[in-house]
Short mmCIF file of C-alpha atoms in Angstrom, two decimals:
data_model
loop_
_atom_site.label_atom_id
_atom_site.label_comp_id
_atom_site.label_asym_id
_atom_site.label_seq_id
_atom_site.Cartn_x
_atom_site.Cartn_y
_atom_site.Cartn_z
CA UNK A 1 23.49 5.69 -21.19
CA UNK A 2 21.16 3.17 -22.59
CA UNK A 3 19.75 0.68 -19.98
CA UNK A 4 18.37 -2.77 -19.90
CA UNK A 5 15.16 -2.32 -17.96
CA UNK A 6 12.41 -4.61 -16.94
CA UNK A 7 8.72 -2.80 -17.06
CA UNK A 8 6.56 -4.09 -14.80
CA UNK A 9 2.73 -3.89 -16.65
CA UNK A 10 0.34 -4.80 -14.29
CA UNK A 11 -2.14 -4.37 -17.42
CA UNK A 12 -3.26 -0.96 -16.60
CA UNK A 13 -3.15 2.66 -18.14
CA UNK A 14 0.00 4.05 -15.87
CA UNK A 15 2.45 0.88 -16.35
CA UNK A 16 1.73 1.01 -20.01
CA UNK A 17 2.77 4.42 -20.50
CA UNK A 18 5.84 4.31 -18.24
CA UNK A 19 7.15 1.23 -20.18
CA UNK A 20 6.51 3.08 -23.69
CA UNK A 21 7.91 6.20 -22.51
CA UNK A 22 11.24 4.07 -21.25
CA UNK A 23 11.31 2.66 -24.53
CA UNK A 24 10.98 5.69 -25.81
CA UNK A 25 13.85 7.52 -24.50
CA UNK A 26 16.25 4.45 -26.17
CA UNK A 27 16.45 2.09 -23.68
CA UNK A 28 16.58 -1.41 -23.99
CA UNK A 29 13.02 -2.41 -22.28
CA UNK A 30 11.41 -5.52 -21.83
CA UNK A 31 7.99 -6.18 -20.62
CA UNK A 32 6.51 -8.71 -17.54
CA UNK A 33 3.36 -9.63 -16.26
CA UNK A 34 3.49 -10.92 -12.83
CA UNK A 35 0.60 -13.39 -12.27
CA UNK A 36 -0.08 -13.03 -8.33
CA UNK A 37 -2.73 -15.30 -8.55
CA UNK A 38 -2.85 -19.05 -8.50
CA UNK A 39 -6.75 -19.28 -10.21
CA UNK A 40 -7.08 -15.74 -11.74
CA UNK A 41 -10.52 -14.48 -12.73
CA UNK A 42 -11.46 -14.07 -16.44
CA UNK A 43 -12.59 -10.39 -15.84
CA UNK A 44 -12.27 -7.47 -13.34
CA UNK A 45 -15.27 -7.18 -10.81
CA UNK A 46 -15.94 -3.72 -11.49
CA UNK A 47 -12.77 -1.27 -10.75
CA UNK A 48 -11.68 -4.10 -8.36
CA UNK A 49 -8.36 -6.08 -8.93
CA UNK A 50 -5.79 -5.87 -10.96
CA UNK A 51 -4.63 -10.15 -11.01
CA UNK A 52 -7.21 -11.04 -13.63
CA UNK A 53 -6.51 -12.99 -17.56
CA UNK A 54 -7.85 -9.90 -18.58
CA UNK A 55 -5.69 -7.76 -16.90
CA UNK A 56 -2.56 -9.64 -18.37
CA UNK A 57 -3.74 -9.67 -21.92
CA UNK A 58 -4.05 -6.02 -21.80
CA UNK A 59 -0.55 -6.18 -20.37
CA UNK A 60 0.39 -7.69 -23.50
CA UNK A 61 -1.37 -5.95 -25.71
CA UNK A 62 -0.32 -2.70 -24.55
CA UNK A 63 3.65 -4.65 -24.89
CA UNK A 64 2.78 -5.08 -28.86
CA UNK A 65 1.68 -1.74 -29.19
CA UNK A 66 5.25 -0.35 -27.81
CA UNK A 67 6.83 -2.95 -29.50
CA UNK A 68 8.64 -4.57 -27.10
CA UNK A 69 9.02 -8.20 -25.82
CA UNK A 70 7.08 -10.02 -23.57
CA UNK A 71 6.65 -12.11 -20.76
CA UNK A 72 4.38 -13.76 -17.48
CA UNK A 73 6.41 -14.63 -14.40
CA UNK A 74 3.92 -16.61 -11.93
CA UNK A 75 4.73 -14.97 -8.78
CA UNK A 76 1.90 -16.73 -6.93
CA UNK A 77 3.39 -18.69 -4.16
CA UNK A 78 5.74 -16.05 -3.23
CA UNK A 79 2.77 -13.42 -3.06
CA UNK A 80 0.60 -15.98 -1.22
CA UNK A 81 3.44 -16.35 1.18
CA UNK A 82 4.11 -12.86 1.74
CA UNK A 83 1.46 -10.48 1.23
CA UNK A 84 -1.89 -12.65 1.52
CA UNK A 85 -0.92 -15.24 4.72
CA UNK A 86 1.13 -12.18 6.22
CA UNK A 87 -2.07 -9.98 5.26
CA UNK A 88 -4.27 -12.63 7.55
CA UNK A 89 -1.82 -12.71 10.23
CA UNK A 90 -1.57 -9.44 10.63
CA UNK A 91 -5.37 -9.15 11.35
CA UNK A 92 -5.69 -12.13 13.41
CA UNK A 93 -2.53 -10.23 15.91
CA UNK A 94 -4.69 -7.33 16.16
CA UNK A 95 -3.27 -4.76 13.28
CA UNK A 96 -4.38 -3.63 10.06
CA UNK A 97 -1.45 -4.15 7.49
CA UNK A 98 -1.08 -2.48 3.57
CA UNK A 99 -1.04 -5.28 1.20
CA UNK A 100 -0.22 -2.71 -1.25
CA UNK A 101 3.15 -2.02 0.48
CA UNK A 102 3.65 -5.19 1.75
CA UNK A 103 3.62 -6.13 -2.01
CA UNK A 104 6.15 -3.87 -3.16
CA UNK A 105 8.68 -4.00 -0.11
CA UNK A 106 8.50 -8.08 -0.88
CA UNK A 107 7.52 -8.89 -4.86
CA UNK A 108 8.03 -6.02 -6.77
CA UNK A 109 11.01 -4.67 -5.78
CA UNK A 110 12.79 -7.92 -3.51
CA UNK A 111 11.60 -10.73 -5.51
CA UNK A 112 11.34 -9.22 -9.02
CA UNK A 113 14.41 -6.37 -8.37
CA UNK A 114 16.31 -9.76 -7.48
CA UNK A 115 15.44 -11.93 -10.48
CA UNK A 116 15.40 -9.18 -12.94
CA UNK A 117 19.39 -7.96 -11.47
CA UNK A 118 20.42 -11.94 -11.98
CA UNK A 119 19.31 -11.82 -15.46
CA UNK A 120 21.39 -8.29 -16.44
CA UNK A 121 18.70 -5.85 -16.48
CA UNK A 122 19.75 -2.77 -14.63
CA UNK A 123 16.62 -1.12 -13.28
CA UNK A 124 13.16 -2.10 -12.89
CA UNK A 125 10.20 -0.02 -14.13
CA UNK A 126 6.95 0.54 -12.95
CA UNK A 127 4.14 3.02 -13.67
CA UNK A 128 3.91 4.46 -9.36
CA UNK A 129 3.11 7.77 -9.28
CA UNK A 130 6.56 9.04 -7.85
CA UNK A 131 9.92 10.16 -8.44
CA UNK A 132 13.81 9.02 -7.59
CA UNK A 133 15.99 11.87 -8.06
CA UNK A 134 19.73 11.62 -7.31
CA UNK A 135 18.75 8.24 -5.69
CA UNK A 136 16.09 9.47 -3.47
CA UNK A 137 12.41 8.76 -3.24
CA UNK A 138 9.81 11.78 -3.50
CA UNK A 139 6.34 12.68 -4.48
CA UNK A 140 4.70 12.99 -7.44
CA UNK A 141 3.50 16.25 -8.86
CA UNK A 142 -0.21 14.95 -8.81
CA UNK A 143 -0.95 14.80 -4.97
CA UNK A 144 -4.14 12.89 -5.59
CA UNK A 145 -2.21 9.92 -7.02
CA UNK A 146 1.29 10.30 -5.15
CA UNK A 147 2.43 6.52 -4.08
CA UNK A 148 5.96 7.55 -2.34
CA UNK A 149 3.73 6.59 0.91
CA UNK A 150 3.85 2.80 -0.41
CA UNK A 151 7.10 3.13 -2.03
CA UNK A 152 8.65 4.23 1.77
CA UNK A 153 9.68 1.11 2.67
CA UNK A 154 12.39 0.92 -0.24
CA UNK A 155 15.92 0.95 0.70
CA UNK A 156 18.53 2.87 -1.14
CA UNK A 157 19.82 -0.05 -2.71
CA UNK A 158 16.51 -0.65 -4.14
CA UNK A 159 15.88 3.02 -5.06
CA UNK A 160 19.09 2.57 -7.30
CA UNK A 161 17.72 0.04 -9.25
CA UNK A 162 14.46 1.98 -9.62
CA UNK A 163 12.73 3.76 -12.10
CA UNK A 164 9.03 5.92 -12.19
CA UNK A 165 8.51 7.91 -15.34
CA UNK A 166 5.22 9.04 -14.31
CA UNK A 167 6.34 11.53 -11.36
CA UNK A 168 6.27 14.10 -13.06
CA UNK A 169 2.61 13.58 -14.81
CA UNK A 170 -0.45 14.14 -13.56
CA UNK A 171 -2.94 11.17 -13.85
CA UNK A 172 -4.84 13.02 -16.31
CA UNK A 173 -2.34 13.42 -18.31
CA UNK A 174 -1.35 9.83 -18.59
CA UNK A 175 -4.44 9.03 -19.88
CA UNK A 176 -4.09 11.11 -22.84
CA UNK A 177 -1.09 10.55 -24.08
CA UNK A 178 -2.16 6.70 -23.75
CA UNK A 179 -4.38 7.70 -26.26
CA UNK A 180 -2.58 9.55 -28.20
CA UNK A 181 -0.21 6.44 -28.50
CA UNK A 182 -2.63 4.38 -29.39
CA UNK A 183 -2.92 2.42 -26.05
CA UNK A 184 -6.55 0.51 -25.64
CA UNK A 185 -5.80 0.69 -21.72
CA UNK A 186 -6.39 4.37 -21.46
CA UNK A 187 -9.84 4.69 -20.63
CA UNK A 188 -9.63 1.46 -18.14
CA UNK A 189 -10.57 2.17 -15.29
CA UNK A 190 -8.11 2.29 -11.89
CA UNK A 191 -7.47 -0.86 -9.53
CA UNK A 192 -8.32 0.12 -6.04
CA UNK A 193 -8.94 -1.70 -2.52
CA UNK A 194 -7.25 -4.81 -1.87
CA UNK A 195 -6.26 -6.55 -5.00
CA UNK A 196 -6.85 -10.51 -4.06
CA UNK A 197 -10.39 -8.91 -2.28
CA UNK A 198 -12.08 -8.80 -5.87
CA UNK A 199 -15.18 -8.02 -4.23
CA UNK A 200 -14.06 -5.93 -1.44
CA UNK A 201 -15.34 -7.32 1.28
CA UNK A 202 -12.04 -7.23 3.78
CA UNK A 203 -14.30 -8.87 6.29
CA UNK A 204 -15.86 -11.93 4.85
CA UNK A 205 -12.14 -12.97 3.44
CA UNK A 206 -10.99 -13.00 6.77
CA UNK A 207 -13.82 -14.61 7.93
CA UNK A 208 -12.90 -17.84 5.61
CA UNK A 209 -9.61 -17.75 6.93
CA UNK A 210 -9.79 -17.14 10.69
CA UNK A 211 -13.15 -18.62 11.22
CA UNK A 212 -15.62 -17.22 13.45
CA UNK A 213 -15.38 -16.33 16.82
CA UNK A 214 -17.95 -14.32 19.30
CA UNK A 215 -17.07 -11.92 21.13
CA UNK A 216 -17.79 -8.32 23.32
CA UNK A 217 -18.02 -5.13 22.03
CA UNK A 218 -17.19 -3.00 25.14
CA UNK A 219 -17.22 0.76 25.72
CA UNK A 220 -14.17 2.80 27.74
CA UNK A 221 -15.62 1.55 31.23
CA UNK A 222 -15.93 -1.89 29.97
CA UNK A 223 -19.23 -2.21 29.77
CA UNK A 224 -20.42 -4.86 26.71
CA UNK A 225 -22.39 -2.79 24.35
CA UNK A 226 -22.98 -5.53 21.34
CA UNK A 227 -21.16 -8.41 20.22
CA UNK A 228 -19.29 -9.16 17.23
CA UNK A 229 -18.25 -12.68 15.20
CA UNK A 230 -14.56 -11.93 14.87
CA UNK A 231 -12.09 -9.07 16.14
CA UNK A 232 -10.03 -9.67 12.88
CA UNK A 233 -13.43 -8.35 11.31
CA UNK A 234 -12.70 -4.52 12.80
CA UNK A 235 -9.66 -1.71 12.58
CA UNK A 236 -8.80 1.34 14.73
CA UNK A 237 -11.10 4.22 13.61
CA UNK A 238 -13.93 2.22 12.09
CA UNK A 239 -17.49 3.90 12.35
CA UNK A 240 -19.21 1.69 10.22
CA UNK A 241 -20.82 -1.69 10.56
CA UNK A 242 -19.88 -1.89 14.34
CA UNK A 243 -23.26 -4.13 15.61
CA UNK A 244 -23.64 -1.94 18.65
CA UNK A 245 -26.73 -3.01 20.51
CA UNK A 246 -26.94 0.16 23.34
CA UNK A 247 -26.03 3.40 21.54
CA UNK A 248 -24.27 6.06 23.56
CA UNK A 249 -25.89 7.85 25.75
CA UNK A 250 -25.04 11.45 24.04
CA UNK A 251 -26.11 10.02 20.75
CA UNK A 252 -23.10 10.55 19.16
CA UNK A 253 -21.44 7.64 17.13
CA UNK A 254 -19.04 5.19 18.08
CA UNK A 255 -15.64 4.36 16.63
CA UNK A 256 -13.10 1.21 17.14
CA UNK A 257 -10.65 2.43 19.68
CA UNK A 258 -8.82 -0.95 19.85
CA UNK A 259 -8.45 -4.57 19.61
CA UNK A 260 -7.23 -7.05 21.69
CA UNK A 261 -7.14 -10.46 19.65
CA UNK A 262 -6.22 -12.61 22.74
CA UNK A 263 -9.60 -11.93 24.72
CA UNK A 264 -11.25 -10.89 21.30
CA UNK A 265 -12.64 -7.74 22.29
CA UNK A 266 -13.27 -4.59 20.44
CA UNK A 267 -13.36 -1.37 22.63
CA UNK A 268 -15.60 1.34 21.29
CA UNK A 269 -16.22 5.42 22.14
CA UNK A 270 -16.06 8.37 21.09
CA UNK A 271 -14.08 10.24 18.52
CA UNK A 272 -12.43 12.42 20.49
CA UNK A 273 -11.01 9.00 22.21
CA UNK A 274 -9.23 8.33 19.15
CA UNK A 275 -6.64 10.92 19.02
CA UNK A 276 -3.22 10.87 19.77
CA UNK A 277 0.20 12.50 19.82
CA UNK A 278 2.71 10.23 19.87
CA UNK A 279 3.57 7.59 17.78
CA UNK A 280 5.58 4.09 18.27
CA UNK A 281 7.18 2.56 15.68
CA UNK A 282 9.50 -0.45 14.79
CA UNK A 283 11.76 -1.63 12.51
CA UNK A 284 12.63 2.35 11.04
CA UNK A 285 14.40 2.20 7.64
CA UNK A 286 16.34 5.39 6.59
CA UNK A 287 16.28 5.54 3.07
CA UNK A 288 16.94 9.40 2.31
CA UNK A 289 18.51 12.49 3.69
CA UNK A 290 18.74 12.94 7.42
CA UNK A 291 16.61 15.55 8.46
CA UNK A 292 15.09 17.47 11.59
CA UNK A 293 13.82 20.56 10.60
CA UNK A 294 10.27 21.07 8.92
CA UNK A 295 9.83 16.65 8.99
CA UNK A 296 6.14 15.89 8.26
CA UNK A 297 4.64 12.09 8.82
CA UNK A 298 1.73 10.96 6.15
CA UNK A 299 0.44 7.91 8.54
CA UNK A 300 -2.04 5.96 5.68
CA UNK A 301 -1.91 5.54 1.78
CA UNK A 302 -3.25 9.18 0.92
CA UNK A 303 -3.64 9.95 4.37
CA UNK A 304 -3.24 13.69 6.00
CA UNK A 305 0.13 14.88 6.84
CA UNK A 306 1.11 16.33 10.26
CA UNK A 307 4.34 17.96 11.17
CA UNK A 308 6.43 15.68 13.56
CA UNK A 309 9.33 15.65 15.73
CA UNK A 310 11.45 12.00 15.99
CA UNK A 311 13.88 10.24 17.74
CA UNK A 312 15.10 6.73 18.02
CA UNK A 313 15.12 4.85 21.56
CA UNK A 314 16.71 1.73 21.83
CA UNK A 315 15.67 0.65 18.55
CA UNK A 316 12.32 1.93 18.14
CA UNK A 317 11.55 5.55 16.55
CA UNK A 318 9.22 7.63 18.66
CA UNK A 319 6.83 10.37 16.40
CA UNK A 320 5.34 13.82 18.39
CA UNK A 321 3.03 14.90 16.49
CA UNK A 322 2.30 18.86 16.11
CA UNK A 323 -1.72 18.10 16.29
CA UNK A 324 -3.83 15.35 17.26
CA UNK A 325 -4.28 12.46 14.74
CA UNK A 326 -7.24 10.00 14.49
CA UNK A 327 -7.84 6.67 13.51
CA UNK A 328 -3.50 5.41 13.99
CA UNK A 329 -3.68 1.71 13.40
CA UNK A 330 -0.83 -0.55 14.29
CA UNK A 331 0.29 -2.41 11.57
CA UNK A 332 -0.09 0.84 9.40
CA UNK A 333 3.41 2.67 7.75
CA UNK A 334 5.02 5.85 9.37
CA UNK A 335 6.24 7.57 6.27
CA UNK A 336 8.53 10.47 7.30
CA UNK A 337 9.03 13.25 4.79
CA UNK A 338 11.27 16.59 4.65
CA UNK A 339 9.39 18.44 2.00
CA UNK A 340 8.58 16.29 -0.85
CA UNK A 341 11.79 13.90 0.16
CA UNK A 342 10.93 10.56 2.28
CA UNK A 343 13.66 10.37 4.53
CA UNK A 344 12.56 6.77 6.37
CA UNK A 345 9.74 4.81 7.64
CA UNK A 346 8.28 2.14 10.37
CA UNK A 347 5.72 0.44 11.27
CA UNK A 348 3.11 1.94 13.62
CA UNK A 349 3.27 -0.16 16.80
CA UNK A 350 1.15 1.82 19.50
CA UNK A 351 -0.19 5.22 19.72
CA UNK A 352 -0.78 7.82 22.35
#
């Protein structure tokens, strides 16, 4: 059955090959851009980004090469709205949110899905490295590049109006066949980090935003061991850049165990302090087959993935894990899998 489908080409090497392999198989494809960014950069800061002029005439380039029509939807309020301000406000409360999730659950496949189903296209298509068989989200063959972890918060409804061609391609392989048709994107390199970070420092945006603040850096007994200009400036499991003035007395290093924004203090200790077993969640979204036997949970964007046990209680969905994680951040996704199937997800609330 040929489709009307919009391709979402973000201007990089995957979106252009999943929009020329759509067109490829007959269907009736059309091409957008979404501009995210109010005052885009002329070029890419390194790898960095992926909301730049260049980025969209590649877009379009890679459009003319496939041969079909083109077009920029500015997208930049809404993505202001909901993935930068609720980016900020989920640091200021304390969490550590994905942006990249945050920006499919809301533009990509809400705002875009929406427009793009008013205007009789069928499906939307984008170059994530995933699949939807028989309506259900699972991973890609290449485990290095899977996205179903930031594609979990789809519901079914969505899922039905979605299509990934690349799920069953290794990244590799995408590049090459770029090349071989003709593509100029298929040497560029990836996007990574935080895409309206260009330069990557997480810390200093927030800064701008939320201002500066001192405050303690205290260890398990609550004893102030340094001092800090911002608890929005720090996430659960962070070794690095910590300002510790009195290292422990074991000489071991010292990770973020949590952060309370209200008295902006960051509690520091050991590793071993980080781990837990059980996992709180909120707002869980079923989205595949129900399952209870051989679940795993992947809790970060290419994270590890532990075997779980799950139930709901009155409203929120509790995770035991087999083996201790480190490093659970609220704020962070829950993906649950049954094989290579997501069968729901929720956000991490607290950890244990």
């Amino acid at each position: 059955m040929k489709l009307r489908v919009l391709a979402a080409m973000s201007g990089g090497v995957d979106s252009a090959v999943a929009a020329a392999r759509i067109a490829e198989a007959g269907h009736d494809v059309t091409g957008v851009h979404l501009a995210l960014s109010a005052n885009p950069q002329s070029h890419r800061t390194g790898a960095r980004g992926c909301c730049t002029v260049e980025d969209s005439r590649d877009a379009r380039r890679a459009a003319d090469v496939i041969g079909i029509p083109f077009y920029i939807w500015d997208m930049a309020e809404r993505f202001q709205r909901d993935v930068v301000e609720d980016f900020v406000a989920e640091y200021a409360a304390g969490r550590t949110p994905n942006p990249c999730l945050r920006c499919n659950e809301k533009i990509k496949f809400e705002a875009v899905l929406d427009r793009a189903l008013a205007l009789g296209f069928d499906a939307v298509a984008t170059g994530h490295h995933a699949k939807v068989v028989d309506g259900v989200l699972s991973r890609s063959v290449d485990p290095g590049k899977d996205q179903s972890y930031v594609l979990g918060v789809l519901t079914r409804e969505q899922l039905s109006h979605a299509i990934f061609p690349l799920g069953e391609s290794t990244k590799a392989e995408v590049r090459v066949e770029a090349a071989e048709r003709g593509l100029t994107v298929a040497d560029k390199p990836d996007s990574h980090d935080i895409c309206f970070i260009a330069d990557g420092d997480t810390r200093g945006f927030l800064a701008k935003r939320l201002g500066s603040a001192e405050g303690p850096i205290v260890d398990e007994r609550g004893d102030v061991v340094g001092s800090h200009q911002g608890a929005h400036g720090y996430t659960v499991g962070q070794r690095k850049g910590l300002h510790i003035d009195r290292p422990a007395a074991d000489g071991r290093p010292r990770y973020v165990l949590s952060i309370e924004p209200v008295s902006n203090t960051v509690t520091v200790g050991p590793r071993a302090a980080l781990e837990v077993t059980s996992i709180t969640c909120v707002r869980p979204l079923w989205n595949g087959p129900s399952a209870q036997q051989d679940v795993t949970v992947q809790l970060r964007a290419h994270g590890e993935v532990y075997g779980c046990r799950f139930e709901e209680r009155d409203g929120a969905l509790v995770i035991d894990l087999d083996r201790p994680a480190t490093g659970v951040a609220a704020g962070q996704a829950a993906v649950l899998y049954s094989g290579s199937t997501v069968i729901g997800s929720a956000t991490i609330d607290s950890a244990a």
